[in-house]
Amino acid sequence: MKNKLITAMVFFRLLTFQKIINYALLVCSFQISKLVGRPILWGKPTTLSIEPTTGCNLRCPECPSGLRAFSRPTGMLQEALFQRTIDQTYQHITWLHLYFQGEPFLNPHFLEMVAYADSKGVFTSTSTNAHYLTENQVNGVLQSGLKQLIVSVDGITQGIYEKYRIGGRLEQVQEGIKLLLTERKKSGQHFPRVILQFLVTGQNEHQLPGLKRWAEKLQVDELQLKTTQIYNFENGSELIPSDLGYSRYVPAENGKWRLKKKQENKCWRMWQGVVATWDGKVVPCCFDKDAKYVMGELKSQSLASIWTSLPYQHFRTQLLGDRNKIDICRNCTE
């Protein structure tokens, strides 16, 4: 509770009257849109996820970066495009997640981008597999102003960890986390808050009883258990845990599998914020990993114009009408 309170205090400290009013407008317009069945949009995006790179050092089986299976171009986010985007959005963005696909620390300018957003008063976070938390990198992280670091660790022994994080070394991850937390303490800083994220699968669920003790020994700020998104879940998978409380999927009557939650014709994400690829393509959300639904291009358009564009409004109309007709929505628990 204390750790969450520290994060919340800094988050709210970065809020401005303009950001609060903008958020309220988004919430109101979303609620009205659900009632009238057509998209009403007031306000600008309050969150932004932007992709530092599509590259990754691991080969995780349910990730296009790990599978090296993108159908879209791959590459690195350039600082000029990033800074131009932040300059357009920092007055209304409350949360910047420097992540979409890939391992952010592979971008050589990643921490400079974090520092730039931080200088504009934006709360910054990222997700990493933590294989690059070396001494030099840790010092850069502490100086960057990064507020939240989510570390993906899906096993507390090497044998289980590498079943999903293929090519990863758990010992290296542990040492990197310890180094960051040690240096953070020495510096007298409270950030970044380190969140250990554990994807619960059929391969690692037996380690849950020991996971809390393992996380406490590492002295991370928070432990999060997360359900795993699985491609082609209809036919089942060894990654679906036997404890369905940790699963997005449940058995269907026809011997197949289905989403646990019933999907409704609404999605707050389409009113909340945007996701951008490394080369500036704006997509509806993080489920559009191959950028099939491009709403606009940040290289040639402002985010404000993309946010209210016809493609975006058409997509929102589809959501409110029949969400199941949109393929990227069929594996979504939103």
PDB file of C-alpha atoms in Angstrom, residues 5-285:
ATOM      1  CA  LEU A   5       0.779   5.623  -2.373  1.00  0.00           C
ATOM      2  CA  ILE A   6       4.229   6.959  -3.280  1.00  0.00           C
ATOM      3  CA  THR A   7       3.510   6.387  -6.979  1.00  0.00           C
ATOM      4  CA  ALA A   8       0.068   7.979  -6.720  1.00  0.00           C
ATOM      5  CA  MET A   9       1.451  11.056  -4.957  1.00  0.00           C
ATOM      6  CA  VAL A  10       3.939  11.753  -7.726  1.00  0.00           C
ATOM      7  CA  PHE A  11       1.362  11.021 -10.426  1.00  0.00           C
ATOM      8  CA  PHE A  12      -1.104  13.502  -8.943  1.00  0.00           C
ATOM      9  CA  ARG A  13       1.645  16.053  -8.395  1.00  0.00           C
ATOM     10  CA  LEU A  14       2.243  16.076 -12.152  1.00  0.00           C
ATOM     11  CA  LEU A  15      -1.426  16.688 -12.916  1.00  0.00           C
ATOM     12  CA  THR A  16      -2.469  20.148 -14.012  1.00  0.00           C
ATOM     13  CA  PHE A  17      -5.920  21.732 -14.081  1.00  0.00           C
ATOM     14  CA  GLN A  18      -5.889  21.360 -17.882  1.00  0.00           C
ATOM     15  CA  LYS A  19      -5.092  17.633 -17.668  1.00  0.00           C
ATOM     16  CA  ILE A  20      -7.851  17.046 -15.108  1.00  0.00           C
ATOM     17  CA  ILE A  21     -10.468  18.873 -17.164  1.00  0.00           C
ATOM     18  CA  ASN A  22      -9.377  17.006 -20.285  1.00  0.00           C
ATOM     19  CA  TYR A  23      -9.749  13.667 -18.505  1.00  0.00           C
ATOM     20  CA  ALA A  24     -13.203  14.610 -17.242  1.00  0.00           C
ATOM     21  CA  LEU A  25     -14.270  15.531 -20.773  1.00  0.00           C
ATOM     22  CA  LEU A  26     -13.110  12.153 -22.073  1.00  0.00           C
ATOM     23  CA  VAL A  27     -15.008  10.253 -19.374  1.00  0.00           C
ATOM     24  CA  CYS A  28     -18.204  12.233 -19.991  1.00  0.00           C
ATOM     25  CA  SER A  29     -18.052  11.836 -23.753  1.00  0.00           C
ATOM     26  CA  PHE A  30     -17.415   8.078 -23.405  1.00  0.00           C
ATOM     27  CA  GLN A  31     -20.442   7.612 -21.166  1.00  0.00           C
ATOM     28  CA  ILE A  32     -22.646   9.633 -23.511  1.00  0.00           C
ATOM     29  CA  SER A  33     -21.352   7.668 -26.505  1.00  0.00           C
ATOM     30  CA  LYS A  34     -22.437   4.398 -24.872  1.00  0.00           C
ATOM     31  CA  LEU A  35     -25.900   5.806 -24.263  1.00  0.00           C
ATOM     32  CA  VAL A  36     -26.510   7.206 -27.733  1.00  0.00           C
ATOM     33  CA  GLY A  37     -24.676   4.468 -29.655  1.00  0.00           C
ATOM     34  CA  ARG A  38     -22.451   6.793 -31.651  1.00  0.00           C
ATOM     35  CA  PRO A  39     -19.045   8.323 -30.887  1.00  0.00           C
ATOM     36  CA  ILE A  40     -19.054  11.668 -29.096  1.00  0.00           C
ATOM     37  CA  LEU A  41     -15.510  12.815 -28.431  1.00  0.00           C
ATOM     38  CA  TRP A  42     -14.530  15.654 -26.129  1.00  0.00           C
ATOM     39  CA  GLY A  43     -10.965  16.128 -25.035  1.00  0.00           C
ATOM     40  CA  LYS A  44      -7.601  14.844 -26.209  1.00  0.00           C
ATOM     41  CA  PRO A  45      -5.843  11.550 -25.378  1.00  0.00           C
ATOM     42  CA  THR A  46      -4.782  11.291 -21.748  1.00  0.00           C
ATOM     43  CA  THR A  47      -2.378   8.370 -22.219  1.00  0.00           C
ATOM     44  CA  LEU A  48       0.201   7.625 -24.881  1.00  0.00           C
ATOM     45  CA  SER A  49       2.089   4.400 -25.558  1.00  0.00           C
ATOM     46  CA  ILE A  50       4.938   4.742 -27.990  1.00  0.00           C
ATOM     47  CA  GLU A  51       7.289   2.038 -29.210  1.00  0.00           C
ATOM     48  CA  PRO A  52      11.056   2.558 -28.756  1.00  0.00           C
ATOM     49  CA  THR A  53      11.865  -0.473 -30.927  1.00  0.00           C
ATOM     50  CA  THR A  54      10.473  -3.725 -32.292  1.00  0.00           C
ATOM     51  CA  GLY A  55      13.748  -5.524 -31.593  1.00  0.00           C
ATOM     52  CA  CYS A  56      14.151  -7.947 -28.708  1.00  0.00           C
ATOM     53  CA  ASN A  57      16.846 -10.182 -27.269  1.00  0.00           C
ATOM     54  CA  LEU A  58      14.370 -12.923 -26.258  1.00  0.00           C
ATOM     55  CA  ARG A  59      12.111 -15.317 -28.193  1.00  0.00           C
ATOM     56  CA  CYS A  60       8.870 -15.402 -26.192  1.00  0.00           C
ATOM     57  CA  PRO A  61       6.329 -17.657 -27.976  1.00  0.00           C
ATOM     58  CA  GLU A  62       3.259 -15.389 -27.759  1.00  0.00           C
ATOM     59  CA  CYS A  63       4.986 -12.188 -28.846  1.00  0.00           C
ATOM     60  CA  PRO A  64       5.613 -10.987 -32.418  1.00  0.00           C
ATOM     61  CA  SER A  65       8.964  -9.508 -31.347  1.00  0.00           C
ATOM     62  CA  GLY A  66      10.028 -12.830 -29.877  1.00  0.00           C
ATOM     63  CA  LEU A  67       8.716 -14.801 -32.832  1.00  0.00           C
ATOM     64  CA  ARG A  68      10.318 -12.340 -35.294  1.00  0.00           C
ATOM     65  CA  ALA A  69       6.936 -12.482 -36.994  1.00  0.00           C
ATOM     66  CA  PHE A  70       5.893  -8.897 -37.702  1.00  0.00           C
ATOM     67  CA  SER A  71       4.063  -8.183 -40.931  1.00  0.00           C
ATOM     68  CA  ARG A  72       4.855  -4.474 -40.516  1.00  0.00           C
ATOM     69  CA  PRO A  73       8.248  -2.744 -40.845  1.00  0.00           C
ATOM     70  CA  THR A  74      10.614  -3.050 -37.891  1.00  0.00           C
ATOM     71  CA  GLY A  75      13.069  -0.521 -36.534  1.00  0.00           C
ATOM     72  CA  MET A  76      13.964   2.088 -33.911  1.00  0.00           C
ATOM     73  CA  LEU A  77      12.059   5.178 -32.796  1.00  0.00           C
ATOM     74  CA  GLN A  78      13.962   8.340 -33.704  1.00  0.00           C
ATOM     75  CA  GLU A  79      14.407  11.128 -31.141  1.00  0.00           C
ATOM     76  CA  ALA A  80      13.151  13.860 -33.472  1.00  0.00           C
ATOM     77  CA  LEU A  81       9.810  12.118 -34.022  1.00  0.00           C
ATOM     78  CA  PHE A  82       9.492  11.370 -30.329  1.00  0.00           C
ATOM     79  CA  GLN A  83      10.233  14.922 -29.219  1.00  0.00           C
ATOM     80  CA  ARG A  84       7.840  16.368 -31.794  1.00  0.00           C
ATOM     81  CA  THR A  85       5.097  14.070 -30.480  1.00  0.00           C
ATOM     82  CA  ILE A  86       5.765  15.007 -26.847  1.00  0.00           C
ATOM     83  CA  ASP A  87       5.797  18.712 -27.733  1.00  0.00           C
ATOM     84  CA  GLN A  88       2.292  18.283 -29.178  1.00  0.00           C
ATOM     85  CA  THR A  89       0.881  16.304 -26.275  1.00  0.00           C
ATOM     86  CA  TYR A  90       2.567  17.057 -22.938  1.00  0.00           C
ATOM     87  CA  GLN A  91      -0.113  19.539 -21.859  1.00  0.00           C
ATOM     88  CA  HIS A  92      -2.847  16.868 -21.854  1.00  0.00           C
ATOM     89  CA  ILE A  93      -0.966  13.543 -21.534  1.00  0.00           C
ATOM     90  CA  THR A  94      -1.026  12.245 -17.951  1.00  0.00           C
ATOM     91  CA  TRP A  95       0.811   8.962 -18.572  1.00  0.00           C
ATOM     92  CA  LEU A  96       3.457   7.999 -21.114  1.00  0.00           C
ATOM     93  CA  HIS A  97       4.279   4.305 -21.508  1.00  0.00           C
ATOM     94  CA  LEU A  98       7.454   3.971 -23.545  1.00  0.00           C
ATOM     95  CA  TYR A  99       6.624   0.511 -24.739  1.00  0.00           C
ATOM     96  CA  PHE A 100       4.502  -1.365 -27.266  1.00  0.00           C
ATOM     97  CA  GLN A 101       6.563  -4.252 -28.636  1.00  0.00           C
ATOM     98  CA  GLY A 102      10.260  -5.025 -28.316  1.00  0.00           C
ATOM     99  CA  GLU A 103      12.841  -4.370 -25.583  1.00  0.00           C
ATOM    100  CA  PRO A 104      13.087  -0.587 -24.979  1.00  0.00           C
ATOM    101  CA  PHE A 105      16.691  -0.620 -23.747  1.00  0.00           C
ATOM    102  CA  LEU A 106      17.854  -1.765 -27.185  1.00  0.00           C
ATOM    103  CA  ASN A 107      17.157   1.758 -28.451  1.00  0.00           C
ATOM    104  CA  PRO A 108      20.408   3.665 -27.759  1.00  0.00           C
ATOM    105  CA  HIS A 109      18.465   6.901 -27.150  1.00  0.00           C
ATOM    106  CA  PHE A 110      15.803   5.382 -24.916  1.00  0.00           C
ATOM    107  CA  LEU A 111      16.826   7.101 -21.681  1.00  0.00           C
ATOM    108  CA  GLU A 112      17.276  10.460 -23.402  1.00  0.00           C
ATOM    109  CA  MET A 113      13.666  10.166 -24.572  1.00  0.00           C
ATOM    110  CA  VAL A 114      12.515   9.350 -21.047  1.00  0.00           C
ATOM    111  CA  ALA A 115      14.375  12.393 -19.730  1.00  0.00           C
ATOM    112  CA  TYR A 116      12.816  14.643 -22.370  1.00  0.00           C
ATOM    113  CA  ALA A 117       9.278  13.581 -21.445  1.00  0.00           C
ATOM    114  CA  ASP A 118      10.091  13.936 -17.750  1.00  0.00           C
ATOM    115  CA  SER A 119      11.313  17.488 -18.341  1.00  0.00           C
ATOM    116  CA  LYS A 120       7.861  18.274 -19.757  1.00  0.00           C
ATOM    117  CA  GLY A 121       6.110  17.080 -16.602  1.00  0.00           C
ATOM    118  CA  VAL A 122       4.840  13.764 -17.975  1.00  0.00           C
ATOM    119  CA  PHE A 123       4.643  10.626 -15.812  1.00  0.00           C
ATOM    120  CA  THR A 124       6.805   8.013 -17.553  1.00  0.00           C
ATOM    121  CA  SER A 125       6.830   4.215 -17.406  1.00  0.00           C
ATOM    122  CA  THR A 126       8.231   1.329 -19.422  1.00  0.00           C
ATOM    123  CA  SER A 127       8.309  -2.477 -19.563  1.00  0.00           C
ATOM    124  CA  THR A 128      11.493  -4.493 -19.858  1.00  0.00           C
ATOM    125  CA  ASN A 129      12.909  -8.003 -19.548  1.00  0.00           C
ATOM    126  CA  ALA A 130      15.722  -6.411 -17.463  1.00  0.00           C
ATOM    127  CA  HIS A 131      18.681  -7.991 -19.238  1.00  0.00           C
ATOM    128  CA  TYR A 132      20.259  -4.567 -19.797  1.00  0.00           C
ATOM    129  CA  LEU A 133      20.317  -3.203 -16.239  1.00  0.00           C
ATOM    130  CA  THR A 134      24.089  -2.869 -16.168  1.00  0.00           C
ATOM    131  CA  GLU A 135      25.927  -0.369 -13.960  1.00  0.00           C
ATOM    132  CA  ASN A 136      26.032   2.294 -16.683  1.00  0.00           C
ATOM    133  CA  GLN A 137      22.399   1.767 -17.608  1.00  0.00           C
ATOM    134  CA  VAL A 138      21.248   1.875 -13.985  1.00  0.00           C
ATOM    135  CA  ASN A 139      22.891   5.258 -13.459  1.00  0.00           C
ATOM    136  CA  GLY A 140      21.179   6.502 -16.607  1.00  0.00           C
ATOM    137  CA  VAL A 141      17.814   5.168 -15.439  1.00  0.00           C
ATOM    138  CA  LEU A 142      18.116   6.996 -12.121  1.00  0.00           C
ATOM    139  CA  GLN A 143      19.064  10.242 -13.858  1.00  0.00           C
ATOM    140  CA  SER A 144      16.343   9.990 -16.521  1.00  0.00           C
ATOM    141  CA  GLY A 145      13.372  10.662 -14.245  1.00  0.00           C
ATOM    142  CA  LEU A 146      11.668   7.378 -15.137  1.00  0.00           C
ATOM    143  CA  LYS A 147       8.829   6.841 -12.667  1.00  0.00           C
ATOM    144  CA  GLN A 148       7.856   3.198 -13.209  1.00  0.00           C
ATOM    145  CA  LEU A 149       9.805   0.182 -14.429  1.00  0.00           C
ATOM    146  CA  ILE A 150       7.796  -2.994 -15.089  1.00  0.00           C
ATOM    147  CA  VAL A 151      10.009  -6.090 -15.175  1.00  0.00           C
ATOM    148  CA  SER A 152       8.564  -9.191 -16.828  1.00  0.00           C
ATOM    149  CA  VAL A 153       9.626 -12.313 -14.931  1.00  0.00           C
ATOM    150  CA  ASP A 154       7.551 -15.449 -15.515  1.00  0.00           C
ATOM    151  CA  GLY A 155       9.406 -18.018 -13.439  1.00  0.00           C
ATOM    152  CA  ILE A 156      11.456 -18.099 -10.249  1.00  0.00           C
ATOM    153  CA  THR A 157      13.829 -20.824 -11.430  1.00  0.00           C
ATOM    154  CA  GLN A 158      15.838 -20.798 -14.638  1.00  0.00           C
ATOM    155  CA  GLY A 159      14.138 -23.916 -15.987  1.00  0.00           C
ATOM    156  CA  ILE A 160      10.650 -22.482 -15.688  1.00  0.00           C
ATOM    157  CA  TYR A 161      11.660 -18.912 -16.580  1.00  0.00           C
ATOM    158  CA  GLU A 162      13.200 -19.905 -19.904  1.00  0.00           C
ATOM    159  CA  LYS A 163      10.161 -21.931 -20.958  1.00  0.00           C
ATOM    160  CA  TYR A 164       8.443 -18.642 -21.828  1.00  0.00           C
ATOM    161  CA  ARG A 165      11.310 -16.121 -21.751  1.00  0.00           C
ATOM    162  CA  ILE A 166      13.276 -18.170 -24.268  1.00  0.00           C
ATOM    163  CA  GLY A 167      16.924 -17.124 -24.386  1.00  0.00           C
ATOM    164  CA  GLY A 168      16.723 -15.282 -21.072  1.00  0.00           C
ATOM    165  CA  ARG A 169      18.917 -15.637 -17.993  1.00  0.00           C
ATOM    166  CA  LEU A 170      17.063 -15.292 -14.712  1.00  0.00           C
ATOM    167  CA  GLU A 171      20.231 -14.728 -12.687  1.00  0.00           C
ATOM    168  CA  GLN A 172      21.141 -11.758 -14.879  1.00  0.00           C
ATOM    169  CA  VAL A 173      17.654 -10.299 -14.402  1.00  0.00           C
ATOM    170  CA  GLN A 174      17.875 -10.707 -10.628  1.00  0.00           C
ATOM    171  CA  GLU A 175      21.282  -9.043 -10.455  1.00  0.00           C
ATOM    172  CA  GLY A 176      20.059  -6.145 -12.590  1.00  0.00           C
ATOM    173  CA  ILE A 177      17.051  -5.556 -10.348  1.00  0.00           C
ATOM    174  CA  LYS A 178      19.201  -5.746  -7.201  1.00  0.00           C
ATOM    175  CA  LEU A 179      21.702  -3.289  -8.669  1.00  0.00           C
ATOM    176  CA  LEU A 180      18.995  -0.793  -9.588  1.00  0.00           C
ATOM    177  CA  LEU A 181      17.339  -0.961  -6.176  1.00  0.00           C
ATOM    178  CA  THR A 182      20.682  -0.709  -4.379  1.00  0.00           C
ATOM    179  CA  GLU A 183      21.768   2.335  -6.370  1.00  0.00           C
ATOM    180  CA  ARG A 184      18.341   3.922  -5.985  1.00  0.00           C
ATOM    181  CA  LYS A 185      18.613   3.590  -2.222  1.00  0.00           C
ATOM    182  CA  LYS A 186      22.144   5.034  -2.203  1.00  0.00           C
ATOM    183  CA  SER A 187      20.981   8.035  -4.204  1.00  0.00           C
ATOM    184  CA  GLY A 188      18.076   8.719  -1.848  1.00  0.00           C
ATOM    185  CA  GLN A 189      15.591   8.496  -4.717  1.00  0.00           C
ATOM    186  CA  HIS A 190      12.203   6.785  -4.702  1.00  0.00           C
ATOM    187  CA  PHE A 191      11.987   6.263  -8.471  1.00  0.00           C
ATOM    188  CA  PRO A 192      11.632   4.398 -10.660  1.00  0.00           C
ATOM    189  CA  ARG A 193       9.214   2.193  -8.753  1.00  0.00           C
ATOM    190  CA  VAL A 194      10.050  -1.384  -9.720  1.00  0.00           C
ATOM    191  CA  ILE A 195       7.078  -3.634 -10.469  1.00  0.00           C
ATOM    192  CA  LEU A 196       7.650  -7.347 -10.913  1.00  0.00           C
ATOM    193  CA  GLN A 197       5.115  -8.646 -13.432  1.00  0.00           C
ATOM    194  CA  PHE A 198       4.407 -12.373 -13.564  1.00  0.00           C
ATOM    195  CA  LEU A 199       2.434 -13.837 -16.476  1.00  0.00           C
ATOM    196  CA  VAL A 200       0.626 -16.833 -15.004  1.00  0.00           C
ATOM    197  CA  THR A 201       0.699 -19.833 -17.344  1.00  0.00           C
ATOM    198  CA  GLY A 202       0.187 -23.562 -17.140  1.00  0.00           C
ATOM    199  CA  GLN A 203       3.966 -23.872 -17.029  1.00  0.00           C
ATOM    200  CA  ASN A 204       4.618 -21.675 -14.002  1.00  0.00           C
ATOM    201  CA  GLU A 205       1.449 -21.591 -11.883  1.00  0.00           C
ATOM    202  CA  HIS A 206       2.911 -24.157  -9.470  1.00  0.00           C
ATOM    203  CA  GLN A 207       5.492 -21.530  -8.482  1.00  0.00           C
ATOM    204  CA  LEU A 208       2.916 -19.015  -7.253  1.00  0.00           C
ATOM    205  CA  PRO A 209       3.176 -20.119  -3.577  1.00  0.00           C
ATOM    206  CA  GLY A 210       6.891 -19.250  -3.571  1.00  0.00           C
ATOM    207  CA  LEU A 211       6.634 -16.196  -5.794  1.00  0.00           C
ATOM    208  CA  LYS A 212       5.684 -13.710  -3.074  1.00  0.00           C
ATOM    209  CA  ARG A 213       8.649 -14.718  -0.914  1.00  0.00           C
ATOM    210  CA  TRP A 214      10.933 -14.521  -3.959  1.00  0.00           C
ATOM    211  CA  ALA A 215       9.687 -10.996  -4.757  1.00  0.00           C
ATOM    212  CA  GLU A 216      10.045  -9.894  -1.127  1.00  0.00           C
ATOM    213  CA  LYS A 217      13.633 -11.140  -1.087  1.00  0.00           C
ATOM    214  CA  LEU A 218      14.358  -9.035  -4.166  1.00  0.00           C
ATOM    215  CA  GLN A 219      12.681  -6.080  -2.381  1.00  0.00           C
ATOM    216  CA  VAL A 220      10.759  -4.919  -5.441  1.00  0.00           C
ATOM    217  CA  ASP A 221       8.086  -2.293  -4.844  1.00  0.00           C
ATOM    218  CA  GLU A 222       5.159  -4.289  -6.181  1.00  0.00           C
ATOM    219  CA  LEU A 223       4.241  -7.729  -7.511  1.00  0.00           C
ATOM    220  CA  GLN A 224       1.607  -8.023 -10.241  1.00  0.00           C
ATOM    221  CA  LEU A 225       0.065 -11.246 -11.490  1.00  0.00           C
ATOM    222  CA  LYS A 226      -1.136 -10.996 -15.067  1.00  0.00           C
ATOM    223  CA  THR A 227      -3.158 -13.273 -17.322  1.00  0.00           C
ATOM    224  CA  THR A 228      -1.526 -14.347 -20.581  1.00  0.00           C
ATOM    225  CA  GLN A 229      -2.825 -13.458 -24.025  1.00  0.00           C
ATOM    226  CA  ILE A 230      -2.687 -16.542 -26.236  1.00  0.00           C
ATOM    227  CA  TYR A 231      -2.965 -16.640 -30.013  1.00  0.00           C
ATOM    228  CA  ASN A 232      -5.380 -19.254 -31.359  1.00  0.00           C
ATOM    229  CA  PHE A 233      -6.729 -19.893 -27.873  1.00  0.00           C
ATOM    230  CA  GLU A 234      -9.848 -21.604 -29.263  1.00  0.00           C
ATOM    231  CA  ASN A 235      -8.048 -24.954 -29.472  1.00  0.00           C
ATOM    232  CA  GLY A 236      -6.499 -24.664 -26.016  1.00  0.00           C
ATOM    233  CA  SER A 237      -2.841 -24.312 -25.076  1.00  0.00           C
ATOM    234  CA  GLU A 238      -0.377 -25.559 -22.488  1.00  0.00           C
ATOM    235  CA  LEU A 239      -0.018 -21.913 -21.504  1.00  0.00           C
ATOM    236  CA  ILE A 240      -3.590 -21.808 -20.158  1.00  0.00           C
ATOM    237  CA  PRO A 241      -3.307 -22.347 -16.372  1.00  0.00           C
ATOM    238  CA  SER A 242      -5.377 -25.069 -14.718  1.00  0.00           C
ATOM    239  CA  ASP A 243      -6.525 -22.490 -12.170  1.00  0.00           C
ATOM    240  CA  LEU A 244      -8.911 -20.570 -14.424  1.00  0.00           C
ATOM    241  CA  GLY A 245      -8.879 -17.688 -11.991  1.00  0.00           C
ATOM    242  CA  TYR A 246      -5.602 -16.747 -13.678  1.00  0.00           C
ATOM    243  CA  SER A 247      -6.878 -17.380 -17.217  1.00  0.00           C
ATOM    244  CA  ARG A 248      -8.493 -15.110 -19.791  1.00  0.00           C
ATOM    245  CA  TYR A 249     -10.132 -18.207 -21.267  1.00  0.00           C
ATOM    246  CA  VAL A 250     -12.576 -20.891 -20.151  1.00  0.00           C
ATOM    247  CA  PRO A 251     -13.796 -24.115 -21.815  1.00  0.00           C
ATOM    248  CA  ALA A 252     -16.735 -23.705 -24.197  1.00  0.00           C
ATOM    249  CA  GLU A 253     -19.571 -26.215 -24.614  1.00  0.00           C
ATOM    250  CA  ASN A 254     -18.282 -27.389 -28.006  1.00  0.00           C
ATOM    251  CA  GLY A 255     -14.946 -28.567 -26.636  1.00  0.00           C
ATOM    252  CA  LYS A 256     -13.226 -25.345 -27.681  1.00  0.00           C
ATOM    253  CA  TRP A 257     -12.137 -22.408 -25.526  1.00  0.00           C
ATOM    254  CA  ARG A 258     -13.653 -18.936 -25.307  1.00  0.00           C
ATOM    255  CA  LEU A 259     -12.973 -15.627 -23.596  1.00  0.00           C
ATOM    256  CA  LYS A 260     -13.999 -15.683 -19.939  1.00  0.00           C
ATOM    257  CA  LYS A 261     -15.489 -12.196 -20.002  1.00  0.00           C
ATOM    258  CA  LYS A 262     -18.440 -11.398 -22.198  1.00  0.00           C
ATOM    259  CA  GLN A 263     -17.542  -8.681 -24.648  1.00  0.00           C
ATOM    260  CA  GLU A 264     -19.687  -5.578 -24.755  1.00  0.00           C
ATOM    261  CA  ASN A 265     -19.951  -3.015 -27.517  1.00  0.00           C
ATOM    262  CA  LYS A 266     -17.770  -0.436 -25.847  1.00  0.00           C
ATOM    263  CA  CYS A 267     -14.068   0.203 -25.166  1.00  0.00           C
ATOM    264  CA  TRP A 268     -12.735   2.950 -22.915  1.00  0.00           C
ATOM    265  CA  ARG A 269      -9.333   2.671 -24.570  1.00  0.00           C
ATOM    266  CA  MET A 270     -10.673   4.343 -27.703  1.00  0.00           C
ATOM    267  CA  TRP A 271     -11.480   7.436 -25.641  1.00  0.00           C
ATOM    268  CA  GLN A 272      -8.562   7.203 -23.234  1.00  0.00           C
ATOM    269  CA  GLY A 273      -5.396   7.189 -25.303  1.00  0.00           C
ATOM    270  CA  VAL A 274      -3.377   6.143 -28.308  1.00  0.00           C
ATOM    271  CA  VAL A 275      -0.641   3.701 -29.243  1.00  0.00           C
ATOM    272  CA  ALA A 276       2.084   4.609 -31.719  1.00  0.00           C
ATOM    273  CA  THR A 277       4.610   2.391 -33.488  1.00  0.00           C
ATOM    274  CA  TRP A 278       8.303   3.228 -33.779  1.00  0.00           C
ATOM    275  CA  ASP A 279       7.752   4.794 -37.217  1.00  0.00           C
ATOM    276  CA  GLY A 280       4.825   6.967 -36.159  1.00  0.00           C
ATOM    277  CA  LYS A 281       1.780   4.913 -37.119  1.00  0.00           C
ATOM    278  CA  VAL A 282      -1.085   5.528 -34.708  1.00  0.00           C
ATOM    279  CA  VAL A 283      -3.095   2.368 -33.990  1.00  0.00           C
ATOM    280  CA  PRO A 284      -6.195   1.838 -31.820  1.00  0.00           C
ATOM    281  CA  CYS A 285      -4.568  -0.098 -28.992  1.00  0.00           C
TER     282      CYS A 285
END
